[in-house]
C-alpha cells in the first residue's frame, strides 16, 4: 500500500512509498484512512527540523491528524465495522511514568512517550493502518470528512480544560477571552470558547479574507492589533501562535486572576526585551497564571468530538479550506493565501 514517508531530520526526504500492509500485531482494528490534516508540526518534520523514526528504521510514516473508516473490528466491541474513527496521537511511555500509568500520556514525565507520525511510531498517512480500540475515538458520522478536525480540536479541548481547572482555584465566573492566532487551532479554540458561552476576541494579522469571516460567523470579534485594544481584562487568553511578542502581550494584558494558556510552539533563538520587574509585579499582584499545554489524552478527544458534533457543519467545512489527493501531496505544502486547514485525501469518501 502507499504511504507518505519521510527521513526525520533530513529536509526534502518525503516520498510516496510502497510499504507493507499493517501487521496484525498492531491491533485488531483495521482502518482505511480517509483523510489526514497537515499542520505546522508536519511542515517542521518535512523541513528536516523535527521527528524521530521508529527504532531501527530510517523512514517514518507521516500523519497524526487522521480520519478513517473501520474495515475490520472484533465482534461485540464498542467500535464496529463502518465507524468513522480518529486515531490518538500519543502512546504512554513504557516505564511507565506516574502520569502515563494513569493514561495521562499528555503529561508524560520522562519524555519516552511515542507519537504516531511524529516520534518513533508510524503515523496515519498510509492507505490503511491497524490499531487497538483504546486508541481510537469515534466521531459523529454526520461529520464525514470534517471528523479530520478532531485531533486539533482535542489539543484545544485540553487547553480549555487547563484554563478552567486553573481558573477554578478561586471563584471563577469568566465572561470574556482572547484567542491569539486565527489558524486552525485558534479558530477551534474560538469555537469552543463560544460553546462555553464566552465573549470571544480573536487576534490575527490578516486584514480580510476567510479568517476574519470565519471568526465573525461564529459570533466572535476579529481584531488585528494588540490584546489591550481587542479586549480589556480578559479572563483567559489562549495563545495559538508561539510568536514572542504575542506571548508577552498575552502575559502582560490578561485580566486579574486570569489564565494564559500557551499552545503555540516557538522556534528558539529569538530574543526580545522584557521589563521583567513590571511583568512579575502585575502577575503577582493580580494572581495571574501562565500554563503551557501540549497534546491530548482520551478525555480531551472525547470533549473535542462532542464540540465538533455540536458545531455548524458549513462553518467546519470552510475551515477545511483545501483537499489534496494523496498522489499530489506536495500541493498540500504550498501555502495559499486563504489556507486554513489543508487535508490530504487518502481514500476519498
Ligand atoms: C500535535 C501533538 C503533539 C505535538 C508535539 C502537535 O502538532 O498535535 O499531538 O504532541 O505536536 O509533537
mmCIF file of C-alpha atoms and ligand atoms in Angstrom:
data_model
loop_
_atom_site.group_PDB
_atom_site.id
_atom_site.type_symbol
_atom_site.label_atom_id
_atom_site.label_comp_id
_atom_site.label_asym_id
_atom_site.label_seq_id
_atom_site.Cartn_x
_atom_site.Cartn_y
_atom_site.Cartn_z
ATOM 1 C CA UNK A 1 0.000 0.000 0.000
ATOM 2 C CA UNK A 2 1.014 3.637 -0.399
ATOM 3 C CA UNK A 3 2.227 5.791 2.489
ATOM 4 C CA UNK A 4 3.810 9.226 2.737
ATOM 5 C CA UNK A 5 7.152 8.651 4.447
ATOM 6 C CA UNK A 6 9.986 10.887 5.493
ATOM 7 C CA UNK A 7 13.523 10.528 6.873
ATOM 8 C CA UNK A 8 13.266 12.614 10.039
ATOM 9 C CA UNK A 9 15.769 15.466 10.304
ATOM 10 C CA UNK A 10 16.506 15.199 6.562
ATOM 11 C CA UNK A 11 14.988 18.039 4.539
ATOM 12 C CA UNK A 12 13.146 17.148 1.302
ATOM 13 C CA UNK A 13 13.265 13.412 2.056
ATOM 14 C CA UNK A 14 9.479 12.877 1.826
ATOM 15 C CA UNK A 15 8.185 10.429 -0.773
ATOM 16 C CA UNK A 16 5.132 8.342 -1.521
ATOM 17 C CA UNK A 17 6.494 4.886 -0.650
ATOM 18 C CA UNK A 18 5.179 1.359 -1.121
ATOM 19 C CA UNK A 19 5.014 -0.090 2.367
ATOM 20 C CA UNK A 20 3.840 -3.422 3.781
ATOM 21 C CA UNK A 21 0.228 -3.877 4.907
ATOM 22 C CA UNK A 22 -0.095 -3.113 8.642
ATOM 23 C CA UNK A 23 0.798 -6.178 10.755
ATOM 24 C CA UNK A 24 -1.928 -7.807 12.862
ATOM 25 C CA UNK A 25 0.315 -7.236 15.875
ATOM 26 C CA UNK A 26 -0.568 -3.503 15.625
ATOM 27 C CA UNK A 27 -4.121 -4.287 16.772
ATOM 28 C CA UNK A 28 -7.381 -5.956 15.829
ATOM 29 C CA UNK A 29 -8.954 -2.893 14.185
ATOM 30 C CA UNK A 30 -8.138 -2.437 10.508
ATOM 31 C CA UNK A 31 -8.860 1.139 9.454
ATOM 32 C CA UNK A 32 -8.998 2.624 5.976
ATOM 33 C CA UNK A 33 -7.559 6.139 6.127
ATOM 34 C CA UNK A 34 -9.891 8.699 4.558
ATOM 35 C CA UNK A 35 -8.083 11.961 5.188
ATOM 36 C CA UNK A 36 -5.135 13.374 7.108
ATOM 37 C CA UNK A 37 -4.727 17.020 8.092
ATOM 38 C CA UNK A 38 -1.412 18.812 7.700
ATOM 39 C CA UNK A 39 -0.210 21.110 10.479
ATOM 40 C CA UNK A 40 2.849 23.097 11.484
ATOM 41 C CA UNK A 41 4.430 20.028 13.103
ATOM 42 C CA UNK A 42 4.217 18.119 9.777
ATOM 43 C CA UNK A 43 5.806 21.061 7.977
ATOM 44 C CA UNK A 44 8.633 21.051 10.547
ATOM 45 C CA UNK A 45 9.137 17.304 10.045
ATOM 46 C CA UNK A 46 9.116 17.718 6.257
ATOM 47 C CA UNK A 47 11.612 20.564 6.574
ATOM 48 C CA UNK A 48 14.012 18.293 8.471
ATOM 49 C CA UNK A 49 13.610 20.145 11.771
ATOM 50 C CA UNK A 50 11.670 17.646 13.923
ATOM 51 C CA UNK A 51 10.673 14.000 14.142
ATOM 52 C CA UNK A 52 12.115 10.597 15.042
ATOM 53 C CA UNK A 53 11.908 7.343 13.016
ATOM 54 C CA UNK A 54 10.743 4.100 14.638
ATOM 55 C CA UNK A 55 13.650 2.243 16.310
ATOM 56 C CA UNK A 56 15.923 0.508 13.759
ATOM 57 C CA UNK A 57 14.264 2.256 10.800
ATOM 58 C CA UNK A 58 15.247 5.145 8.588
ATOM 59 C CA UNK A 59 11.814 6.310 7.435
ATOM 60 C CA UNK A 60 8.729 7.360 9.400
ATOM 61 C CA UNK A 61 5.181 7.286 8.025
ATOM 62 C CA UNK A 62 3.923 10.855 8.443
ATOM 63 C CA UNK A 63 0.471 11.993 9.595
ATOM 64 C CA UNK A 64 -1.105 12.479 13.012
ATOM 65 C CA UNK A 65 -4.399 14.306 12.251
ATOM 66 C CA UNK A 66 -6.369 11.377 10.894
ATOM 67 C CA UNK A 67 -9.840 10.287 9.939
ATOM 68 C CA UNK A 68 -10.566 6.721 8.933
ATOM 69 C CA UNK A 69 -13.308 4.159 8.434
ATOM 70 C CA UNK A 70 -13.152 0.835 10.272
ATOM 71 C CA UNK A 71 -12.831 -2.105 7.858
ATOM 72 C CA UNK A 72 -12.422 -4.900 10.417
ATOM 73 C CA UNK A 73 -13.286 -4.957 14.107
ATOM 74 C CA UNK A 74 -13.618 -7.719 16.705
ATOM 75 C CA UNK A 75 -17.243 -8.776 17.301
ATOM 76 C CA UNK A 76 -19.017 -7.284 20.310
ATOM 77 C CA UNK A 77 -16.690 -4.298 20.800
ATOM 78 C CA UNK A 78 -17.607 -0.624 21.118
ATOM 79 C CA UNK A 79 -16.033 0.077 17.713
ATOM 80 C CA UNK A 80 -17.626 -1.683 14.765
ATOM 81 C CA UNK A 81 -17.117 -2.024 11.036
ATOM 82 C CA UNK A 82 -18.088 1.184 9.219
ATOM 83 C CA UNK A 83 -17.475 3.534 12.172
ATOM 84 C CA UNK A 84 -15.648 6.786 11.459
ATOM 85 C CA UNK A 85 -12.687 6.971 13.806
ATOM 86 C CA UNK A 86 -9.740 9.164 14.667
ATOM 87 C CA UNK A 87 -6.508 7.665 15.983
ATOM 88 C CA UNK A 88 -4.991 9.120 19.153
ATOM 89 C CA UNK A 89 -1.501 10.544 18.560
ATOM 90 C CA UNK A 90 0.465 9.793 21.712
ATOM 91 C CA UNK A 91 1.274 6.443 23.358
ATOM 92 C CA UNK A 92 2.323 6.177 27.006
ATOM 93 C CA UNK A 93 5.977 5.627 27.788
ATOM 94 C CA UNK A 94 6.955 2.010 28.517
ATOM 95 C CA UNK A 95 8.283 2.624 32.057
ATOM 96 C CA UNK A 96 5.558 3.951 32.666
ATOM 97 C CA UNK A 97 5.908 7.262 34.490
ATOM 98 C CA UNK A 98 3.270 8.076 37.080
ATOM 99 C CA UNK A 99 1.199 10.103 34.608
ATOM 100 C CA UNK A 100 1.386 7.613 31.729
ATOM 101 C CA UNK A 101 0.428 4.890 34.225
ATOM 102 C CA UNK A 102 -2.950 6.601 34.682
ATOM 103 C CA UNK A 103 -3.354 7.280 30.919
ATOM 104 C CA UNK A 104 -2.304 10.918 31.197
ATOM 105 C CA UNK A 105 0.264 10.437 28.455
ATOM 106 C CA UNK A 106 -0.134 14.104 27.551
ATOM 107 C CA UNK A 107 1.606 14.831 30.868
ATOM 108 C CA UNK A 108 4.368 12.225 30.358
ATOM 109 C CA UNK A 109 7.189 12.979 32.784
ATOM 110 C CA UNK A 110 10.169 11.173 31.249
ATOM 111 C CA UNK A 111 9.860 12.063 27.548
ATOM 112 C CA UNK A 112 9.846 8.402 26.486
ATOM 113 C CA UNK A 113 6.301 8.633 25.076
ATOM 114 C CA UNK A 114 5.910 7.964 21.361
ATOM 115 C CA UNK A 115 3.668 9.862 18.917
ATOM 116 C CA UNK A 116 2.204 8.453 15.722
ATOM 117 C CA UNK A 117 3.575 10.276 12.722
ATOM 118 C CA UNK A 118 5.953 12.324 14.858
ATOM 119 C CA UNK A 119 8.054 10.355 17.331
ATOM 120 C CA UNK A 120 9.199 6.752 16.848
ATOM 121 C CA UNK A 121 5.792 5.424 15.745
ATOM 122 C CA UNK A 122 4.427 5.340 12.193
ATOM 123 C CA UNK A 123 1.675 7.829 11.503
ATOM 124 C CA UNK A 124 -1.668 7.580 9.768
ATOM 125 C CA UNK A 125 -0.756 8.839 6.290
ATOM 126 C CA UNK A 126 -0.984 5.378 4.742
ATOM 127 C CA UNK A 127 -3.884 3.751 2.921
ATOM 128 C CA UNK A 128 -4.641 1.519 5.917
ATOM 129 C CA UNK A 129 -3.469 1.099 9.491
ATOM 130 C CA UNK A 130 -4.119 -1.255 12.380
ATOM 131 C CA UNK A 131 -4.698 -0.160 15.948
ATOM 132 C CA UNK A 132 -6.153 -1.265 19.280
ATOM 133 C CA UNK A 133 -9.659 0.038 20.114
ATOM 134 C CA UNK A 134 -8.431 2.013 23.146
ATOM 135 C CA UNK A 135 -6.506 4.340 20.825
ATOM 136 C CA UNK A 136 -9.341 5.327 18.520
ATOM 137 C CA UNK A 137 -12.192 7.733 19.173
ATOM 138 C CA UNK A 138 -15.441 7.586 17.216
ATOM 139 C CA UNK A 139 -16.713 10.727 15.519
ATOM 140 C CA UNK A 140 -20.289 11.649 14.688
ATOM 141 C CA UNK A 141 -20.915 10.012 11.289
ATOM 142 C CA UNK A 142 -22.730 13.130 10.058
ATOM 143 C CA UNK A 143 -19.391 14.993 10.219
ATOM 144 C CA UNK A 144 -18.000 12.964 7.310
ATOM 145 C CA UNK A 145 -14.564 14.195 6.312
ATOM 146 C CA UNK A 146 -14.852 17.065 8.831
ATOM 147 C CA UNK A 147 -14.040 14.494 11.515
ATOM 148 C CA UNK A 148 -10.420 15.041 10.439
ATOM 149 C CA UNK A 149 -10.565 18.163 12.634
ATOM 150 C CA UNK A 150 -10.762 16.090 15.808
ATOM 151 C CA UNK A 151 -7.037 15.903 16.592
ATOM 152 C CA UNK A 152 -6.509 19.697 16.571
ATOM 153 C CA UNK A 153 -9.809 20.062 18.459
ATOM 154 C CA UNK A 154 -8.511 17.664 21.135
ATOM 155 C CA UNK A 155 -5.478 19.939 21.633
ATOM 156 C CA UNK A 156 -7.830 22.895 22.102
ATOM 157 C CA UNK A 157 -10.142 20.903 24.419
ATOM 158 C CA UNK A 158 -7.133 20.224 26.634
ATOM 159 C CA UNK A 159 -6.174 23.921 26.596
ATOM 160 C CA UNK A 160 -9.683 24.990 27.678
ATOM 161 C CA UNK A 161 -9.665 22.297 30.365
ATOM 162 C CA UNK A 162 -6.381 23.688 31.732
ATOM 163 C CA UNK A 163 -7.840 27.216 31.778
ATOM 164 C CA UNK A 164 -10.956 26.081 33.618
ATOM 165 C CA UNK A 165 -9.104 23.909 36.110
ATOM 166 C CA UNK A 166 -6.628 26.668 36.953
ATOM 167 C CA UNK A 167 -9.338 29.337 36.995
ATOM 168 C CA UNK A 168 -11.303 27.239 39.460
ATOM 169 C CA UNK A 169 -8.599 27.624 42.136
ATOM 170 C CA UNK A 170 -10.815 30.579 43.256
ATOM 171 C CA UNK A 171 -14.344 31.720 42.440
ATOM 172 C CA UNK A 172 -14.378 31.513 38.618
ATOM 173 C CA UNK A 173 -17.075 33.187 36.543
ATOM 174 C CA UNK A 174 -15.304 34.042 33.273
ATOM 175 C CA UNK A 175 -17.090 36.218 30.731
ATOM 176 C CA UNK A 176 -14.545 37.029 28.022
ATOM 177 C CA UNK A 177 -11.466 35.512 26.447
ATOM 178 C CA UNK A 178 -8.903 36.370 23.789
ATOM 179 C CA UNK A 179 -7.500 33.927 21.266
ATOM 180 C CA UNK A 180 -4.270 34.936 19.528
ATOM 181 C CA UNK A 181 -3.979 33.470 16.032
ATOM 182 C CA UNK A 182 -6.748 32.546 13.596
ATOM 183 C CA UNK A 183 -5.202 29.375 12.231
ATOM 184 C CA UNK A 184 -6.984 26.041 12.782
ATOM 185 C CA UNK A 185 -6.047 25.889 16.485
ATOM 186 C CA UNK A 186 -7.131 29.485 17.122
ATOM 187 C CA UNK A 187 -10.396 29.070 15.218
ATOM 188 C CA UNK A 188 -11.228 25.819 17.006
ATOM 189 C CA UNK A 189 -10.358 27.495 20.334
ATOM 190 C CA UNK A 190 -12.767 30.286 19.399
ATOM 191 C CA UNK A 191 -15.461 27.722 18.523
ATOM 192 C CA UNK A 192 -15.105 26.035 21.907
ATOM 193 C CA UNK A 193 -14.985 29.393 23.711
ATOM 194 C CA UNK A 194 -18.286 30.384 22.084
ATOM 195 C CA UNK A 195 -19.739 26.979 23.014
ATOM 196 C CA UNK A 196 -18.684 27.737 26.616
ATOM 197 C CA UNK A 197 -20.809 30.913 26.456
ATOM 198 C CA UNK A 198 -17.876 33.366 26.499
ATOM 199 C CA UNK A 199 -17.412 36.634 24.623
ATOM 200 C CA UNK A 200 -14.545 35.753 22.298
ATOM 201 C CA UNK A 201 -11.994 38.075 20.665
ATOM 202 C CA UNK A 202 -9.627 36.653 18.071
ATOM 203 C CA UNK A 203 -6.431 38.476 17.052
ATOM 204 C CA UNK A 204 -4.605 37.737 13.802
ATOM 205 C CA UNK A 205 -2.689 39.759 11.233
ATOM 206 C CA UNK A 206 -4.874 39.058 8.142
ATOM 207 C CA UNK A 207 -6.854 42.210 7.325
ATOM 208 C CA UNK A 208 -9.531 40.439 5.287
ATOM 209 C CA UNK A 209 -10.428 37.084 3.799
ATOM 210 C CA UNK A 210 -11.533 33.738 5.155
ATOM 211 C CA UNK A 211 -10.097 34.039 8.676
ATOM 212 C CA UNK A 212 -11.983 37.220 9.709
ATOM 213 C CA UNK A 213 -15.109 35.810 8.044
ATOM 214 C CA UNK A 214 -14.852 32.550 9.985
ATOM 215 C CA UNK A 215 -14.344 34.397 13.277
ATOM 216 C CA UNK A 216 -17.361 36.664 12.698
ATOM 217 C CA UNK A 217 -19.530 33.755 11.556
ATOM 218 C CA UNK A 218 -19.011 32.228 15.000
ATOM 219 C CA UNK A 219 -20.316 35.368 16.689
ATOM 220 C CA UNK A 220 -16.809 36.282 17.899
ATOM 221 C CA UNK A 221 -14.989 39.589 17.276
ATOM 222 C CA UNK A 222 -11.984 39.837 14.978
ATOM 223 C CA UNK A 223 -9.036 42.179 15.628
ATOM 224 C CA UNK A 224 -5.642 42.829 14.053
ATOM 225 C CA UNK A 225 -3.918 44.795 16.840
ATOM 226 C CA UNK A 226 -2.695 44.228 20.376
ATOM 227 C CA UNK A 227 -4.525 42.393 23.172
ATOM 228 C CA UNK A 228 -5.190 45.644 25.055
ATOM 229 C CA UNK A 229 -7.003 47.121 22.020
ATOM 230 C CA UNK A 230 -9.054 43.965 21.433
ATOM 231 C CA UNK A 231 -10.424 43.378 24.910
ATOM 232 C CA UNK A 232 -9.733 44.819 28.343
ATOM 233 C CA UNK A 233 -9.024 42.415 31.188
ATOM 234 C CA UNK A 234 -9.851 39.088 29.514
ATOM 235 C CA UNK A 235 -10.365 36.228 31.959
ATOM 236 C CA UNK A 236 -8.388 33.904 29.726
ATOM 237 C CA UNK A 237 -6.075 34.100 26.747
ATOM 238 C CA UNK A 238 -5.355 31.080 24.598
ATOM 239 C CA UNK A 239 -2.148 31.853 22.743
ATOM 240 C CA UNK A 240 -2.018 29.904 19.475
ATOM 241 C CA UNK A 241 0.892 31.469 17.585
ATOM 242 C CA UNK A 242 4.091 30.968 19.575
ATOM 243 C CA UNK A 243 5.170 34.437 18.369
ATOM 244 C CA UNK A 244 7.254 36.014 21.171
ATOM 245 C CA UNK A 245 5.609 39.454 21.015
ATOM 246 C CA UNK A 246 2.116 37.949 21.263
ATOM 247 C CA UNK A 247 3.140 35.596 24.072
ATOM 248 C CA UNK A 248 4.430 38.570 26.080
ATOM 249 C CA UNK A 249 1.440 40.719 25.143
ATOM 250 C CA UNK A 250 -0.837 37.959 26.468
ATOM 251 C CA UNK A 251 1.105 37.680 29.716
ATOM 252 C CA UNK A 252 1.095 41.445 30.202
ATOM 253 C CA UNK A 253 -2.592 42.026 29.439
ATOM 254 C CA UNK A 254 -4.589 39.111 30.790
ATOM 255 C CA UNK A 255 -7.097 40.337 33.373
ATOM 256 C CA UNK A 256 -6.993 39.950 37.155
ATOM 257 C CA UNK A 257 -6.935 36.259 38.239
ATOM 258 C CA UNK A 258 -6.648 35.444 34.545
ATOM 259 C CA UNK A 259 -5.108 32.410 32.899
ATOM 260 C CA UNK A 260 -2.874 32.475 29.831
ATOM 261 C CA UNK A 261 -2.615 29.120 28.099
ATOM 262 C CA UNK A 262 0.291 28.777 25.666
ATOM 263 C CA UNK A 263 -0.275 26.275 22.847
ATOM 264 C CA UNK A 264 1.991 27.601 20.078
ATOM 265 C CA UNK A 265 5.464 26.101 19.784
ATOM 266 C CA UNK A 266 8.052 28.821 19.123
ATOM 267 C CA UNK A 267 11.294 28.202 17.292
ATOM 268 C CA UNK A 268 14.086 29.189 19.675
ATOM 269 C CA UNK A 269 16.859 31.668 19.047
ATOM 270 C CA UNK A 270 14.895 34.946 19.185
ATOM 271 C CA UNK A 271 15.487 37.460 21.945
ATOM 272 C CA UNK A 272 13.012 40.144 22.946
ATOM 273 C CA UNK A 273 13.487 42.578 25.796
ATOM 274 C CA UNK A 274 11.018 42.491 28.673
ATOM 275 C CA UNK A 275 10.535 44.651 31.737
ATOM 276 C CA UNK A 276 10.550 41.559 33.894
ATOM 277 C CA UNK A 277 10.100 43.531 37.127
ATOM 278 C CA UNK A 278 6.887 45.093 35.909
ATOM 279 C CA UNK A 279 5.619 41.806 34.408
ATOM 280 C CA UNK A 280 6.352 39.965 37.641
ATOM 281 C CA UNK A 281 4.689 42.684 39.712
ATOM 282 C CA UNK A 282 1.481 42.567 37.638
ATOM 283 C CA UNK A 283 1.362 38.774 37.630
ATOM 284 C CA UNK A 284 1.820 38.529 41.392
ATOM 285 C CA UNK A 285 -0.492 41.382 42.354
ATOM 286 C CA UNK A 286 -3.226 40.044 40.041
ATOM 287 C CA UNK A 287 -2.884 36.297 40.726
ATOM 288 C CA UNK A 288 -2.206 35.604 37.064
ATOM 289 C CA UNK A 289 -1.271 32.149 35.790
ATOM 290 C CA UNK A 290 0.580 31.124 32.638
ATOM 291 C CA UNK A 291 0.423 27.486 31.601
ATOM 292 C CA UNK A 292 1.837 25.555 28.663
ATOM 293 C CA UNK A 293 -0.343 22.857 27.113
ATOM 294 C CA UNK A 294 0.571 20.135 24.620
ATOM 295 C CA UNK A 295 -1.073 17.068 23.150
ATOM 296 C CA UNK A 296 -4.283 15.475 24.485
ATOM 297 C CA UNK A 297 -5.446 12.370 26.275
ATOM 298 C CA UNK A 298 -8.578 10.362 25.577
ATOM 299 C CA UNK A 299 -10.809 12.639 27.677
ATOM 300 C CA UNK A 300 -9.801 15.603 25.510
ATOM 301 C CA UNK A 301 -10.511 13.702 22.275
ATOM 302 C CA UNK A 302 -13.964 12.873 23.604
ATOM 303 C CA UNK A 303 -14.610 16.513 24.562
ATOM 304 C CA UNK A 304 -13.381 17.530 21.107
ATOM 305 C CA UNK A 305 -15.686 15.002 19.422
ATOM 306 C CA UNK A 306 -18.651 16.491 21.351
ATOM 307 C CA UNK A 307 -17.643 20.028 20.346
ATOM 308 C CA UNK A 308 -17.427 19.068 16.665
ATOM 309 C CA UNK A 309 -20.720 17.176 16.781
ATOM 310 C CA UNK A 310 -22.437 20.365 18.063
ATOM 311 C CA UNK A 311 -20.715 22.686 15.572
ATOM 312 C CA UNK A 312 -22.234 24.143 12.427
ATOM 313 C CA UNK A 313 -21.250 21.890 9.522
ATOM 314 C CA UNK A 314 -20.986 24.739 6.985
ATOM 315 C CA UNK A 315 -18.588 26.589 9.274
ATOM 316 C CA UNK A 316 -16.417 23.500 9.788
ATOM 317 C CA UNK A 317 -16.463 22.827 6.050
ATOM 318 C CA UNK A 318 -14.977 26.283 5.393
ATOM 319 C CA UNK A 319 -12.237 25.579 7.929
ATOM 320 C CA UNK A 320 -11.142 22.604 5.825
ATOM 321 C CA UNK A 321 -10.175 25.043 3.119
ATOM 322 C CA UNK A 322 -8.367 22.710 0.701
ATOM 323 C CA UNK A 323 -8.279 18.950 -0.030
ATOM 324 C CA UNK A 324 -5.417 17.417 -1.961
ATOM 325 C CA UNK A 325 -5.301 13.843 -3.318
ATOM 326 C CA UNK A 326 -2.604 11.565 -1.865
ATOM 327 C CA UNK A 327 -0.651 11.307 -5.121
ATOM 328 C CA UNK A 328 -0.427 15.127 -5.239
ATOM 329 C CA UNK A 329 0.578 15.512 -1.585
ATOM 330 C CA UNK A 330 3.213 18.163 -2.440
ATOM 331 C CA UNK A 331 0.372 20.614 -3.151
ATOM 332 C CA UNK A 332 -0.628 20.421 0.498
ATOM 333 C CA UNK A 333 2.678 22.056 1.412
ATOM 334 C CA UNK A 334 2.390 25.006 -0.990
ATOM 335 C CA UNK A 335 0.731 27.659 1.153
ATOM 336 C CA UNK A 336 -2.098 29.561 -0.485
ATOM 337 C CA UNK A 337 -3.466 32.883 0.811
ATOM 338 C CA UNK A 338 -6.766 31.612 2.233
ATOM 339 C CA UNK A 339 -5.451 28.302 3.571
ATOM 340 C CA UNK A 340 -6.735 27.364 6.989
ATOM 341 C CA UNK A 341 -6.652 23.561 7.273
ATOM 342 C CA UNK A 342 -5.339 21.640 4.295
ATOM 343 C CA UNK A 343 -6.016 17.895 4.240
ATOM 344 C CA UNK A 344 -4.645 15.043 2.152
ATOM 345 C CA UNK A 345 -7.437 12.774 0.957
ATOM 346 C CA UNK A 346 -6.079 9.246 1.109
ATOM 347 C CA UNK A 347 -9.225 7.293 0.177
ATOM 348 C CA UNK A 348 -11.820 9.911 -0.834
ATOM 349 C CA UNK A 349 -15.135 9.077 0.886
HETATM 350 C C1 LIG B 1 0.433 17.505 17.902
HETATM 351 C C2 LIG B 1 0.548 16.995 19.320
HETATM 352 C C3 LIG B 1 1.998 16.675 19.632
HETATM 353 C C4 LIG B 1 2.861 17.881 19.358
HETATM 354 C C5 LIG B 1 4.327 17.678 19.672
HETATM 355 C C6 LIG B 1 1.389 18.635 17.681
HETATM 356 O O1 LIG B 1 1.324 19.036 16.343
HETATM 357 O O2 LIG B 1 -0.879 17.956 17.659
HETATM 358 O O3 LIG B 1 -0.257 15.854 19.466
HETATM 359 O O4 LIG B 1 2.107 16.294 20.985
HETATM 360 O O5 LIG B 1 2.715 18.252 18.005
HETATM 361 O O6 LIG B 1 4.930 16.624 18.968
#
